């Protein structure tokens, strides 16, 4: 065990009865605030242990590393790890599971030891199965409890988990963390017709301290509650933590949710494959996200070279488990985009930060007349506007040499009811806002409130559909003529 690092062993072992002093800001005071260089020395030793373990137990890694000329004995520094260990991509995992069903040849424990099965939905191809051992499940619970403690939640608090309970890891990880924290777990779920009205009713009755879901759903839930005559601020929520989509680190969206509920908003979440997914998360004092490097080692890398970019620059997160023995991910490329920094944190933790959170997926980028645009940037621009109705759709077509984009934006009920002049004025405001923030002019359509479908899960606001693009373009030309 590294000197002074609480519960730092391989394989991980935690005391399930442990709880910090109630007044402590940190779950593990030394581990979270130690000098970063000392932590990195411990992380290097752990990476050596993890790589040796995977080489012995996973034909997937052994074959991949031998093909690239890497052996765990060569790992002498974090620079060696970056330069010698090849990245893993999601396609590699799907191929491994197709060849070695159901969990792939990177499962490092006997299949009989799999305790939980989760995975991707498979809506765009073969689903990926996550096989999690019982010991790993407890490590996940301990990690999530630790981070929820950092957000301010405490034993005895009631925490509502308002996310779909299915293959999706987010809801189950939040539930496991709440249970380990010693909180009153309230797994309400989401997804069924009429469920949002019932959720608002239950929140009004129970007055929970914490809430987990997606930012989109939190806004939809508040709108539903207000429509039903309830005030979301009277739910008594203090802590709202989110994952699944960008938003909670975008100031305008975070402020909107905080204003609706009168609660503090926290961003968290990486990938289901990387659960404990809260290993990138904010704290009560530090907004955005921190990279909890002693749970999952995070590098922000150039998407082409997979070498770390300097602090202050954009790149894609590359993740490595430090506490998983069943399906350890070693240099898994996320495909997301972020910016990382390494400034002093208000909470005193010595982790690198993602101050803007996860900006979006690199392959979601839209190139319009030479400008790169991310859907989250459009959402951030619209969310700042008075009169925005809460939903929009981005219609694109990729048939030409560059993407073409049209944006359908809801106006709120009050503005829409004032008629055509109000709608035209809002149109001009939207066009100006997007031009100022994105540096390009966009074709805008203003539509009535509730035109676009709300969701209980991750919002899908980009419509990559040639016919839908043509239909919206025709409507725009008709209105403009």
mmCIF file of C-alpha atoms in Angstrom, residues 205-481:
data_model
loop_
_atom_site.group_PDB
_atom_site.id
_atom_site.type_symbol
_atom_site.label_atom_id
_atom_site.label_comp_id
_atom_site.label_asym_id
_atom_site.label_seq_id
_atom_site.Cartn_x
_atom_site.Cartn_y
_atom_site.Cartn_z
ATOM 1 C CA UNK A 205 -43.964 14.360 -0.702
ATOM 2 C CA UNK A 206 -40.490 13.007 0.171
ATOM 3 C CA UNK A 207 -38.447 16.247 -0.105
ATOM 4 C CA UNK A 208 -35.222 14.380 -0.977
ATOM 5 C CA UNK A 209 -31.845 16.076 -0.625
ATOM 6 C CA UNK A 210 -30.305 14.582 -3.789
ATOM 7 C CA UNK A 211 -31.378 13.906 -7.355
ATOM 8 C CA UNK A 212 -29.695 12.040 -10.216
ATOM 9 C CA UNK A 213 -30.690 12.070 -13.891
ATOM 10 C CA UNK A 214 -29.820 13.843 -17.139
ATOM 11 C CA UNK A 215 -29.927 17.645 -17.482
ATOM 12 C CA UNK A 216 -32.580 17.367 -20.189
ATOM 13 C CA UNK A 217 -34.815 15.276 -17.972
ATOM 14 C CA UNK A 218 -34.412 17.624 -15.010
ATOM 15 C CA UNK A 219 -35.665 20.527 -17.145
ATOM 16 C CA UNK A 220 -38.517 18.420 -18.540
ATOM 17 C CA UNK A 221 -39.457 17.303 -15.012
ATOM 18 C CA UNK A 222 -39.542 20.904 -13.785
ATOM 19 C CA UNK A 223 -41.704 21.951 -16.741
ATOM 20 C CA UNK A 224 -44.063 19.043 -16.017
ATOM 21 C CA UNK A 225 -44.255 19.956 -12.333
ATOM 22 C CA UNK A 226 -45.042 23.602 -13.117
ATOM 23 C CA UNK A 227 -47.711 22.537 -15.622
ATOM 24 C CA UNK A 228 -49.249 20.384 -12.858
ATOM 25 C CA UNK A 229 -49.275 23.319 -10.461
ATOM 26 C CA UNK A 230 -46.218 22.329 -8.418
ATOM 27 C CA UNK A 231 -43.213 24.489 -7.607
ATOM 28 C CA UNK A 232 -39.939 22.527 -8.115
ATOM 29 C CA UNK A 233 -38.232 24.779 -5.577
ATOM 30 C CA UNK A 234 -40.519 23.360 -2.897
ATOM 31 C CA UNK A 235 -39.179 19.827 -3.485
ATOM 32 C CA UNK A 236 -36.359 20.766 -1.125
ATOM 33 C CA UNK A 237 -33.569 19.437 -3.340
ATOM 34 C CA UNK A 238 -30.053 20.518 -2.360
ATOM 35 C CA UNK A 239 -27.829 18.454 -4.653
ATOM 36 C CA UNK A 240 -28.519 17.533 -8.287
ATOM 37 C CA UNK A 241 -25.884 15.487 -10.108
ATOM 38 C CA UNK A 242 -26.035 14.546 -13.752
ATOM 39 C CA UNK A 243 -24.443 12.415 -16.439
ATOM 40 C CA UNK A 244 -25.336 11.008 -19.848
ATOM 41 C CA UNK A 245 -25.068 14.215 -21.890
ATOM 42 C CA UNK A 246 -23.290 17.586 -21.897
ATOM 43 C CA UNK A 247 -25.102 20.301 -20.014
ATOM 44 C CA UNK A 248 -24.346 20.423 -16.304
ATOM 45 C CA UNK A 249 -21.011 22.155 -16.979
ATOM 46 C CA UNK A 250 -22.536 24.640 -19.443
ATOM 47 C CA UNK A 251 -23.142 27.781 -17.336
ATOM 48 C CA UNK A 252 -26.475 28.731 -18.918
ATOM 49 C CA UNK A 253 -27.936 25.226 -18.525
ATOM 50 C CA UNK A 254 -26.534 24.740 -15.031
ATOM 51 C CA UNK A 255 -27.926 28.114 -13.945
ATOM 52 C CA UNK A 256 -31.306 27.335 -15.462
ATOM 53 C CA UNK A 257 -31.598 24.081 -13.516
ATOM 54 C CA UNK A 258 -30.378 25.747 -10.325
ATOM 55 C CA UNK A 259 -32.958 28.496 -10.803
ATOM 56 C CA UNK A 260 -35.773 26.007 -11.440
ATOM 57 C CA UNK A 261 -35.025 23.906 -8.357
ATOM 58 C CA UNK A 262 -33.012 26.162 -6.056
ATOM 59 C CA UNK A 263 -30.422 23.372 -5.807
ATOM 60 C CA UNK A 264 -26.701 23.018 -6.471
ATOM 61 C CA UNK A 265 -25.864 21.293 -9.785
ATOM 62 C CA UNK A 266 -22.910 18.934 -10.337
ATOM 63 C CA UNK A 267 -21.571 17.436 -13.543
ATOM 64 C CA UNK A 268 -20.211 13.899 -13.742
ATOM 65 C CA UNK A 269 -19.844 10.958 -16.046
ATOM 66 C CA UNK A 270 -17.584 9.433 -18.676
ATOM 67 C CA UNK A 271 -18.582 6.120 -20.316
ATOM 68 C CA UNK A 272 -20.501 3.021 -19.281
ATOM 69 C CA UNK A 273 -17.419 0.923 -20.063
ATOM 70 C CA UNK A 274 -15.485 3.000 -17.527
ATOM 71 C CA UNK A 275 -17.842 2.621 -14.577
ATOM 72 C CA UNK A 276 -17.352 3.953 -11.916
ATOM 73 C CA UNK A 277 -18.404 6.595 -14.410
ATOM 74 C CA UNK A 278 -18.335 9.333 -11.766
ATOM 75 C CA UNK A 279 -14.521 9.271 -11.830
ATOM 76 C CA UNK A 280 -14.829 12.591 -13.666
ATOM 77 C CA UNK A 281 -17.024 14.762 -11.462
ATOM 78 C CA UNK A 282 -17.248 18.090 -9.696
ATOM 79 C CA UNK A 283 -17.378 18.709 -5.963
ATOM 80 C CA UNK A 284 -19.330 21.012 -3.692
ATOM 81 C CA UNK A 285 -16.680 23.706 -4.119
ATOM 82 C CA UNK A 286 -15.202 22.894 -7.558
ATOM 83 C CA UNK A 287 -17.449 23.272 -10.644
ATOM 84 C CA UNK A 288 -16.983 21.443 -13.935
ATOM 85 C CA UNK A 289 -15.284 18.089 -13.462
ATOM 86 C CA UNK A 290 -12.160 16.810 -11.769
ATOM 87 C CA UNK A 291 -10.284 13.726 -12.958
ATOM 88 C CA UNK A 292 -10.216 11.478 -9.889
ATOM 89 C CA UNK A 293 -6.930 9.966 -11.023
ATOM 90 C CA UNK A 294 -6.640 7.351 -8.274
ATOM 91 C CA UNK A 295 -9.915 5.728 -9.421
ATOM 92 C CA UNK A 296 -9.498 5.925 -13.199
ATOM 93 C CA UNK A 297 -6.299 7.290 -14.706
ATOM 94 C CA UNK A 298 -7.294 9.920 -17.276
ATOM 95 C CA UNK A 299 -5.144 11.306 -20.076
ATOM 96 C CA UNK A 300 -6.443 13.996 -22.429
ATOM 97 C CA UNK A 301 -4.841 13.189 -25.749
ATOM 98 C CA UNK A 302 -4.501 14.308 -29.329
ATOM 99 C CA UNK A 303 -7.126 12.222 -31.192
ATOM 100 C CA UNK A 304 -4.602 11.285 -33.892
ATOM 101 C CA UNK A 305 -1.402 10.581 -31.947
ATOM 102 C CA UNK A 306 -2.981 9.578 -28.603
ATOM 103 C CA UNK A 307 -0.224 11.509 -26.833
ATOM 104 C CA UNK A 308 -1.254 13.822 -24.013
ATOM 105 C CA UNK A 309 -1.955 17.428 -24.935
ATOM 106 C CA UNK A 310 -0.641 20.226 -22.688
ATOM 107 C CA UNK A 311 -2.943 21.580 -20.010
ATOM 108 C CA UNK A 312 -5.217 24.260 -21.426
ATOM 109 C CA UNK A 313 -5.697 22.474 -24.750
ATOM 110 C CA UNK A 314 -8.494 20.383 -26.256
ATOM 111 C CA UNK A 315 -8.263 16.656 -26.708
ATOM 112 C CA UNK A 316 -10.062 13.376 -26.221
ATOM 113 C CA UNK A 317 -10.045 11.619 -22.829
ATOM 114 C CA UNK A 318 -8.280 8.250 -22.736
ATOM 115 C CA UNK A 319 -9.199 6.217 -19.652
ATOM 116 C CA UNK A 320 -7.588 3.387 -17.682
ATOM 117 C CA UNK A 321 -9.221 1.508 -14.809
ATOM 118 C CA UNK A 322 -7.209 1.285 -11.605
ATOM 119 C CA UNK A 323 -9.806 -0.699 -9.623
ATOM 120 C CA UNK A 324 -11.420 -3.134 -12.079
ATOM 121 C CA UNK A 325 -10.503 -6.813 -12.244
ATOM 122 C CA UNK A 326 -13.363 -8.210 -14.351
ATOM 123 C CA UNK A 327 -13.211 -6.187 -17.595
ATOM 124 C CA UNK A 328 -10.406 -3.685 -17.068
ATOM 125 C CA UNK A 329 -10.226 -0.955 -19.693
ATOM 126 C CA UNK A 330 -6.623 0.052 -20.402
ATOM 127 C CA UNK A 331 -6.244 3.216 -22.502
ATOM 128 C CA UNK A 332 -9.814 3.211 -23.785
ATOM 129 C CA UNK A 333 -10.294 6.093 -26.222
ATOM 130 C CA UNK A 334 -13.522 7.901 -25.393
ATOM 131 C CA UNK A 335 -14.105 9.740 -28.658
ATOM 132 C CA UNK A 336 -15.312 12.717 -26.602
ATOM 133 C CA UNK A 337 -13.921 16.234 -26.650
ATOM 134 C CA UNK A 338 -12.804 18.213 -23.599
ATOM 135 C CA UNK A 339 -10.308 20.770 -22.322
ATOM 136 C CA UNK A 340 -8.195 19.985 -19.289
ATOM 137 C CA UNK A 341 -6.395 22.236 -16.828
ATOM 138 C CA UNK A 342 -4.302 21.701 -13.717
ATOM 139 C CA UNK A 343 -5.073 24.704 -11.537
ATOM 140 C CA UNK A 344 -5.556 24.795 -7.782
ATOM 141 C CA UNK A 345 -9.090 23.697 -6.889
ATOM 142 C CA UNK A 346 -11.379 25.492 -4.412
ATOM 143 C CA UNK A 347 -12.008 22.179 -2.648
ATOM 144 C CA UNK A 348 -8.292 21.486 -2.158
ATOM 145 C CA UNK A 349 -8.186 18.267 -4.188
ATOM 146 C CA UNK A 350 -5.080 17.914 -6.329
ATOM 147 C CA UNK A 351 -6.649 16.495 -9.481
ATOM 148 C CA UNK A 352 -6.600 17.855 -13.046
ATOM 149 C CA UNK A 353 -9.866 19.488 -14.062
ATOM 150 C CA UNK A 354 -12.221 19.513 -17.042
ATOM 151 C CA UNK A 355 -13.700 22.988 -16.423
ATOM 152 C CA UNK A 356 -16.096 22.740 -19.388
ATOM 153 C CA UNK A 357 -16.951 19.119 -18.654
ATOM 154 C CA UNK A 358 -17.369 16.877 -21.696
ATOM 155 C CA UNK A 359 -18.044 19.201 -24.616
ATOM 156 C CA UNK A 360 -19.441 16.490 -26.873
ATOM 157 C CA UNK A 361 -18.441 13.635 -29.116
ATOM 158 C CA UNK A 362 -15.842 14.343 -31.762
ATOM 159 C CA UNK A 363 -17.880 12.484 -34.381
ATOM 160 C CA UNK A 364 -20.880 14.734 -33.584
ATOM 161 C CA UNK A 365 -18.940 17.722 -34.875
ATOM 162 C CA UNK A 366 -20.638 19.543 -37.748
ATOM 163 C CA UNK A 367 -18.508 21.466 -40.265
ATOM 164 C CA UNK A 368 -20.417 24.433 -41.652
ATOM 165 C CA UNK A 369 -18.596 26.547 -44.246
ATOM 166 C CA UNK A 370 -15.265 25.587 -42.727
ATOM 167 C CA UNK A 371 -16.299 26.205 -39.109
ATOM 168 C CA UNK A 372 -16.412 23.321 -36.621
ATOM 169 C CA UNK A 373 -19.603 23.366 -34.533
ATOM 170 C CA UNK A 374 -20.583 21.105 -31.632
ATOM 171 C CA UNK A 375 -24.257 20.585 -30.733
ATOM 172 C CA UNK A 376 -23.508 21.460 -27.091
ATOM 173 C CA UNK A 377 -22.314 24.909 -28.209
ATOM 174 C CA UNK A 378 -25.667 25.539 -29.899
ATOM 175 C CA UNK A 379 -27.491 24.366 -26.778
ATOM 176 C CA UNK A 380 -25.377 26.681 -24.622
ATOM 177 C CA UNK A 381 -26.133 29.650 -26.901
ATOM 178 C CA UNK A 382 -29.896 29.041 -26.939
ATOM 179 C CA UNK A 383 -30.126 28.382 -23.206
ATOM 180 C CA UNK A 384 -28.964 31.931 -22.499
ATOM 181 C CA UNK A 385 -31.905 33.473 -24.346
ATOM 182 C CA UNK A 386 -35.016 34.853 -22.718
ATOM 183 C CA UNK A 387 -37.933 33.383 -24.615
ATOM 184 C CA UNK A 388 -36.293 30.040 -25.433
ATOM 185 C CA UNK A 389 -38.919 27.316 -25.095
ATOM 186 C CA UNK A 390 -36.550 24.641 -23.831
ATOM 187 C CA UNK A 391 -36.102 22.454 -26.911
ATOM 188 C CA UNK A 392 -34.632 22.644 -30.397
ATOM 189 C CA UNK A 393 -33.587 20.392 -33.237
ATOM 190 C CA UNK A 394 -30.561 20.663 -35.508
ATOM 191 C CA UNK A 395 -31.311 19.337 -38.984
ATOM 192 C CA UNK A 396 -28.242 18.495 -41.034
ATOM 193 C CA UNK A 397 -27.397 16.829 -44.296
ATOM 194 C CA UNK A 398 -23.979 15.392 -45.064
ATOM 195 C CA UNK A 399 -24.481 14.795 -48.785
ATOM 196 C CA UNK A 400 -22.376 17.742 -49.963
ATOM 197 C CA UNK A 401 -18.698 18.488 -49.413
ATOM 198 C CA UNK A 402 -19.596 20.184 -46.114
ATOM 199 C CA UNK A 403 -22.485 19.685 -43.707
ATOM 200 C CA UNK A 404 -25.498 21.967 -44.102
ATOM 201 C CA UNK A 405 -27.493 22.919 -41.009
ATOM 202 C CA UNK A 406 -30.927 24.276 -40.187
ATOM 203 C CA UNK A 407 -32.088 24.882 -36.604
ATOM 204 C CA UNK A 408 -35.670 24.606 -35.362
ATOM 205 C CA UNK A 409 -36.095 26.488 -32.070
ATOM 206 C CA UNK A 410 -39.076 26.538 -29.741
ATOM 207 C CA UNK A 411 -40.271 29.883 -28.404
ATOM 208 C CA UNK A 412 -41.789 29.894 -24.940
ATOM 209 C CA UNK A 413 -45.562 30.018 -24.523
ATOM 210 C CA UNK A 414 -45.750 33.645 -23.462
ATOM 211 C CA UNK A 415 -43.735 34.920 -26.413
ATOM 212 C CA UNK A 416 -45.476 32.678 -28.929
ATOM 213 C CA UNK A 417 -48.911 33.811 -27.752
ATOM 214 C CA UNK A 418 -48.039 37.434 -28.503
ATOM 215 C CA UNK A 419 -48.146 36.623 -32.192
ATOM 216 C CA UNK A 420 -46.171 37.115 -35.370
ATOM 217 C CA UNK A 421 -44.239 40.239 -34.345
ATOM 218 C CA UNK A 422 -42.969 38.523 -31.209
ATOM 219 C CA UNK A 423 -41.990 35.441 -33.189
ATOM 220 C CA UNK A 424 -40.069 37.533 -35.730
ATOM 221 C CA UNK A 425 -38.271 39.414 -32.975
ATOM 222 C CA UNK A 426 -37.297 36.131 -31.295
ATOM 223 C CA UNK A 427 -36.102 34.825 -34.671
ATOM 224 C CA UNK A 428 -33.792 37.827 -35.000
ATOM 225 C CA UNK A 429 -32.504 37.353 -31.445
ATOM 226 C CA UNK A 430 -31.735 33.660 -32.042
ATOM 227 C CA UNK A 431 -29.980 34.381 -35.327
ATOM 228 C CA UNK A 432 -27.828 37.090 -33.746
ATOM 229 C CA UNK A 433 -26.956 34.963 -30.704
ATOM 230 C CA UNK A 434 -25.883 31.974 -32.796
ATOM 231 C CA UNK A 435 -23.898 34.169 -35.167
ATOM 232 C CA UNK A 436 -22.074 35.868 -32.307
ATOM 233 C CA UNK A 437 -21.250 32.631 -30.478
ATOM 234 C CA UNK A 438 -20.582 30.307 -33.418
ATOM 235 C CA UNK A 439 -19.151 32.734 -35.918
ATOM 236 C CA UNK A 440 -21.531 31.743 -38.706
ATOM 237 C CA UNK A 441 -25.014 32.509 -39.911
ATOM 238 C CA UNK A 442 -27.604 29.736 -39.612
ATOM 239 C CA UNK A 443 -31.042 29.144 -41.109
ATOM 240 C CA UNK A 444 -33.471 29.433 -38.186
ATOM 241 C CA UNK A 445 -37.066 28.265 -37.825
ATOM 242 C CA UNK A 446 -39.112 29.396 -34.805
ATOM 243 C CA UNK A 447 -41.792 26.943 -33.724
ATOM 244 C CA UNK A 448 -44.473 26.743 -31.047
ATOM 245 C CA UNK A 449 -43.720 25.489 -27.529
ATOM 246 C CA UNK A 450 -43.771 21.694 -27.116
ATOM 247 C CA UNK A 451 -43.269 21.111 -30.855
ATOM 248 C CA UNK A 452 -40.263 18.879 -30.190
ATOM 249 C CA UNK A 453 -40.563 15.669 -28.200
ATOM 250 C CA UNK A 454 -39.244 15.695 -24.628
ATOM 251 C CA UNK A 455 -37.309 12.719 -23.342
ATOM 252 C CA UNK A 456 -36.726 10.921 -20.048
ATOM 253 C CA UNK A 457 -33.265 9.898 -21.219
ATOM 254 C CA UNK A 458 -30.453 11.416 -23.270
ATOM 255 C CA UNK A 459 -31.698 14.151 -25.576
ATOM 256 C CA UNK A 460 -31.142 13.551 -29.316
ATOM 257 C CA UNK A 461 -31.282 16.993 -30.869
ATOM 258 C CA UNK A 462 -29.328 16.363 -34.077
ATOM 259 C CA UNK A 463 -31.396 14.974 -36.948
ATOM 260 C CA UNK A 464 -29.108 13.669 -39.690
ATOM 261 C CA UNK A 465 -31.838 13.114 -42.239
ATOM 262 C CA UNK A 466 -31.855 14.428 -45.802
ATOM 263 C CA UNK A 467 -35.650 14.330 -46.154
ATOM 264 C CA UNK A 468 -36.236 16.101 -42.821
ATOM 265 C CA UNK A 469 -33.679 18.710 -43.897
ATOM 266 C CA UNK A 470 -35.505 19.268 -47.210
ATOM 267 C CA UNK A 471 -38.883 19.597 -45.470
ATOM 268 C CA UNK A 472 -37.588 22.151 -42.959
ATOM 269 C CA UNK A 473 -35.801 24.065 -45.721
ATOM 270 C CA UNK A 474 -39.066 24.216 -47.693
ATOM 271 C CA UNK A 475 -40.917 25.572 -44.662
ATOM 272 C CA UNK A 476 -38.233 28.200 -44.157
ATOM 273 C CA UNK A 477 -38.353 29.318 -47.795
ATOM 274 C CA UNK A 478 -42.150 29.508 -47.674
ATOM 275 C CA UNK A 479 -42.064 31.736 -44.587
ATOM 276 C CA UNK A 480 -39.292 33.906 -46.043
ATOM 277 C CA UNK A 481 -40.971 34.473 -49.414
#
